[in-house]
Amino acid sequence: MIKIICSGKLKEKYLVDLVDDYLKRINKYHKIELIEIKDENSLDKEKESILKHIGRNEFIITLDIKGNKIDSVELAKLIDQSFIVSSTITFIIGSSIGIHDDVKKMANKSISFSDMTFPHGLFRGMLLEQIYRAFKINNNETYHK
């Protein structure tokens, strides 16, 4: 299973449609769940909300501007290899105030898409597209490039 834990609910229909489209596409390859937690103004409160959704032995990947930059092929390999050690990969997208240090310390990997800052709703779509792309790459299907 793949879980994506993120802060806040999407309000814009075009972003909801984008996210829903990629969730459907990914579900053809693997079970995926998007968990929206309350957008808090406190890293401590957000940490508690995140921890409620993390089980034992999950492979945790934080999305952090200070994380390691990887390309699509490397993400595909990371997803493939992570399923060898865990049945659940959990991606955590922090809120606009970031990710609590305790959550970062729990992570098996921290990745960054860019030094740029993106709107959170748009970034959800970008992450889902990259996860979908990873499944296409790992299954040697055309889509990549």
mmCIF file of C-alpha atoms in Angstrom:
data_model
loop_
_atom_site.group_PDB
_atom_site.id
_atom_site.type_symbol
_atom_site.label_atom_id
_atom_site.label_comp_id
_atom_site.label_asym_id
_atom_site.label_seq_id
_atom_site.Cartn_x
_atom_site.Cartn_y
_atom_site.Cartn_z
ATOM 1 C CA MET A 1 0.000 0.000 0.000
ATOM 2 C CA ILE A 2 1.033 3.580 -0.612
ATOM 3 C CA LYS A 3 -0.153 6.279 1.768
ATOM 4 C CA ILE A 4 0.196 9.994 1.280
ATOM 5 C CA ILE A 5 -0.296 12.091 4.397
ATOM 6 C CA CYS A 6 -0.826 15.775 3.699
ATOM 7 C CA SER A 7 -2.092 18.855 5.431
ATOM 8 C CA GLY A 8 -5.398 20.494 4.574
ATOM 9 C CA LYS A 9 -8.214 19.798 2.137
ATOM 10 C CA LEU A 10 -8.180 20.757 -1.502
ATOM 11 C CA LYS A 11 -10.746 23.400 -2.385
ATOM 12 C CA GLU A 12 -10.053 24.022 -6.064
ATOM 13 C CA LYS A 13 -12.006 21.682 -8.351
ATOM 14 C CA TYR A 14 -9.229 21.478 -10.933
ATOM 15 C CA LEU A 15 -6.792 20.230 -8.257
ATOM 16 C CA VAL A 16 -9.345 17.767 -6.858
ATOM 17 C CA ASP A 17 -9.846 16.459 -10.411
ATOM 18 C CA LEU A 18 -6.077 16.185 -10.966
ATOM 19 C CA VAL A 19 -5.549 14.272 -7.721
ATOM 20 C CA ASP A 20 -8.547 11.993 -8.324
ATOM 21 C CA ASP A 21 -7.341 11.185 -11.849
ATOM 22 C CA TYR A 22 -3.904 10.077 -10.660
ATOM 23 C CA LEU A 23 -5.320 8.154 -7.698
ATOM 24 C CA LYS A 24 -7.434 6.134 -10.162
ATOM 25 C CA ARG A 25 -4.444 5.569 -12.452
ATOM 26 C CA ILE A 26 -2.206 4.414 -9.593
ATOM 27 C CA ASN A 27 -4.916 2.125 -8.186
ATOM 28 C CA LYS A 28 -4.559 -0.003 -11.318
ATOM 29 C CA TYR A 29 -1.037 -0.852 -10.105
ATOM 30 C CA HIS A 30 -1.200 -0.617 -6.351
ATOM 31 C CA LYS A 31 -3.526 0.325 -3.519
ATOM 32 C CA ILE A 32 -3.111 3.995 -2.603
ATOM 33 C CA GLU A 33 -4.663 6.116 0.109
ATOM 34 C CA LEU A 34 -4.598 9.897 0.465
ATOM 35 C CA ILE A 35 -4.947 11.054 4.064
ATOM 36 C CA GLU A 36 -5.737 14.707 4.627
ATOM 37 C CA ILE A 37 -4.995 15.936 8.131
ATOM 38 C CA LYS A 38 -6.111 19.224 9.633
ATOM 39 C CA ASP A 39 -3.948 22.162 8.606
ATOM 40 C CA GLU A 40 -2.449 23.232 11.945
ATOM 41 C CA ASN A 41 -0.473 26.319 12.897
ATOM 42 C CA SER A 42 1.663 24.219 15.219
ATOM 43 C CA LEU A 43 4.301 21.669 14.241
ATOM 44 C CA ASP A 44 3.586 19.762 17.476
ATOM 45 C CA LYS A 45 -0.130 19.408 16.698
ATOM 46 C CA GLU A 46 0.623 18.472 13.109
ATOM 47 C CA LYS A 47 3.144 15.864 14.295
ATOM 48 C CA GLU A 48 0.488 14.232 16.483
ATOM 49 C CA SER A 49 -1.957 14.155 13.562
ATOM 50 C CA ILE A 50 0.659 12.575 11.296
ATOM 51 C CA LEU A 51 1.723 9.960 13.844
ATOM 52 C CA LYS A 52 -1.892 8.740 14.200
ATOM 53 C CA HIS A 53 -1.705 7.545 10.600
ATOM 54 C CA ILE A 54 1.670 5.796 10.667
ATOM 55 C CA GLY A 55 1.791 2.118 11.515
ATOM 56 C CA ARG A 56 4.652 -0.214 12.345
ATOM 57 C CA ASN A 57 7.279 -1.042 9.759
ATOM 58 C CA GLU A 58 6.166 1.525 7.203
ATOM 59 C CA PHE A 59 8.786 2.905 4.850
ATOM 60 C CA ILE A 60 8.489 6.652 5.406
ATOM 61 C CA ILE A 61 9.468 9.229 2.812
ATOM 62 C CA THR A 62 9.228 12.898 3.695
ATOM 63 C CA LEU A 63 8.900 15.512 0.979
ATOM 64 C CA ASP A 64 11.159 18.291 2.139
ATOM 65 C CA ILE A 65 12.816 21.141 0.272
ATOM 66 C CA LYS A 66 16.039 20.167 2.092
ATOM 67 C CA GLY A 67 15.758 16.512 1.066
ATOM 68 C CA ASN A 68 17.807 14.739 -1.592
ATOM 69 C CA LYS A 69 16.943 15.609 -5.157
ATOM 70 C CA ILE A 70 16.211 12.562 -7.278
ATOM 71 C CA ASP A 71 14.903 12.040 -10.792
ATOM 72 C CA SER A 72 11.918 9.975 -11.921
ATOM 73 C CA VAL A 73 13.954 6.829 -12.558
ATOM 74 C CA GLU A 74 15.500 7.055 -9.080
ATOM 75 C CA LEU A 75 12.032 7.472 -7.544
ATOM 76 C CA ALA A 76 10.874 4.386 -9.442
ATOM 77 C CA LYS A 77 13.817 2.415 -8.023
ATOM 78 C CA LEU A 78 13.156 3.783 -4.526
ATOM 79 C CA ILE A 79 9.529 2.686 -4.660
ATOM 80 C CA ASP A 80 10.452 -0.740 -6.045
ATOM 81 C CA GLN A 81 13.156 -1.313 -3.413
ATOM 82 C CA SER A 82 11.014 0.036 -0.575
ATOM 83 C CA PHE A 83 8.359 -2.606 -1.207
ATOM 84 C CA ILE A 84 11.032 -5.239 -0.613
ATOM 85 C CA VAL A 85 11.455 -4.093 3.001
ATOM 86 C CA SER A 86 7.915 -2.908 3.755
ATOM 87 C CA SER A 87 4.392 -3.519 2.538
ATOM 88 C CA THR A 88 3.528 0.153 3.049
ATOM 89 C CA ILE A 89 5.283 3.235 1.733
ATOM 90 C CA THR A 90 4.136 6.441 3.406
ATOM 91 C CA PHE A 91 4.842 9.797 1.813
ATOM 92 C CA ILE A 92 4.498 12.821 4.078
ATOM 93 C CA ILE A 93 3.923 16.281 2.644
ATOM 94 C CA GLY A 94 4.374 18.884 5.337
ATOM 95 C CA SER A 95 2.269 21.977 5.742
ATOM 96 C CA SER A 96 3.354 25.511 4.941
ATOM 97 C CA ILE A 97 5.198 25.572 8.276
ATOM 98 C CA GLY A 98 7.213 22.466 7.416
ATOM 99 C CA ILE A 99 7.609 19.031 8.965
ATOM 100 C CA HIS A 100 8.369 18.464 12.650
ATOM 101 C CA ASP A 101 11.957 17.334 13.306
ATOM 102 C CA ASP A 102 10.684 14.190 15.081
ATOM 103 C CA VAL A 103 8.815 13.171 11.924
ATOM 104 C CA LYS A 104 11.891 13.899 9.801
ATOM 105 C CA LYS A 105 13.980 11.667 12.098
ATOM 106 C CA MET A 106 11.505 8.799 11.628
ATOM 107 C CA ALA A 107 11.823 8.974 7.860
ATOM 108 C CA ASN A 108 13.754 6.357 5.943
ATOM 109 C CA LYS A 109 14.287 8.860 3.138
ATOM 110 C CA SER A 110 13.765 12.551 2.544
ATOM 111 C CA ILE A 111 13.388 13.792 -1.004
ATOM 112 C CA SER A 112 12.980 17.164 -2.655
ATOM 113 C CA PHE A 113 11.443 17.881 -6.031
ATOM 114 C CA SER A 114 13.089 21.291 -6.301
ATOM 115 C CA ASP A 115 14.490 24.264 -4.437
ATOM 116 C CA MET A 116 11.296 26.030 -5.465
ATOM 117 C CA THR A 117 8.208 26.238 -3.286
ATOM 118 C CA PHE A 118 4.966 24.907 -4.785
ATOM 119 C CA PRO A 119 1.343 25.318 -3.726
ATOM 120 C CA HIS A 120 0.433 22.288 -1.622
ATOM 121 C CA GLY A 121 -2.509 21.242 -3.780
ATOM 122 C CA LEU A 122 -0.468 21.377 -6.944
ATOM 123 C CA PHE A 123 2.361 19.477 -5.265
ATOM 124 C CA ARG A 124 -0.013 16.633 -4.371
ATOM 125 C CA GLY A 125 -0.774 16.297 -8.057
ATOM 126 C CA MET A 126 2.922 16.422 -8.915
ATOM 127 C CA LEU A 127 3.760 13.701 -6.377
ATOM 128 C CA LEU A 128 0.932 11.485 -7.602
ATOM 129 C CA GLU A 129 2.020 11.951 -11.206
ATOM 130 C CA GLN A 130 5.564 10.915 -10.275
ATOM 131 C CA ILE A 131 4.303 7.848 -8.393
ATOM 132 C CA TYR A 132 2.228 6.906 -11.453
ATOM 133 C CA ARG A 133 5.270 7.477 -13.668
ATOM 134 C CA ALA A 134 7.316 5.247 -11.333
ATOM 135 C CA PHE A 135 4.858 2.372 -11.801
ATOM 136 C CA LYS A 136 4.973 2.846 -15.567
ATOM 137 C CA ILE A 137 8.797 2.788 -15.466
ATOM 138 C CA ASN A 138 8.900 -0.256 -13.181
ATOM 139 C CA ASN A 139 6.498 -2.116 -15.481
ATOM 140 C CA ASN A 140 8.418 -1.158 -18.639
ATOM 141 C CA GLU A 141 5.369 0.590 -20.033
ATOM 142 C CA THR A 142 5.405 3.567 -22.359
ATOM 143 C CA TYR A 143 4.712 6.918 -20.710
ATOM 144 C CA HIS A 144 8.106 7.882 -19.389
ATOM 145 C CA LYS A 145 9.914 10.739 -21.239
#
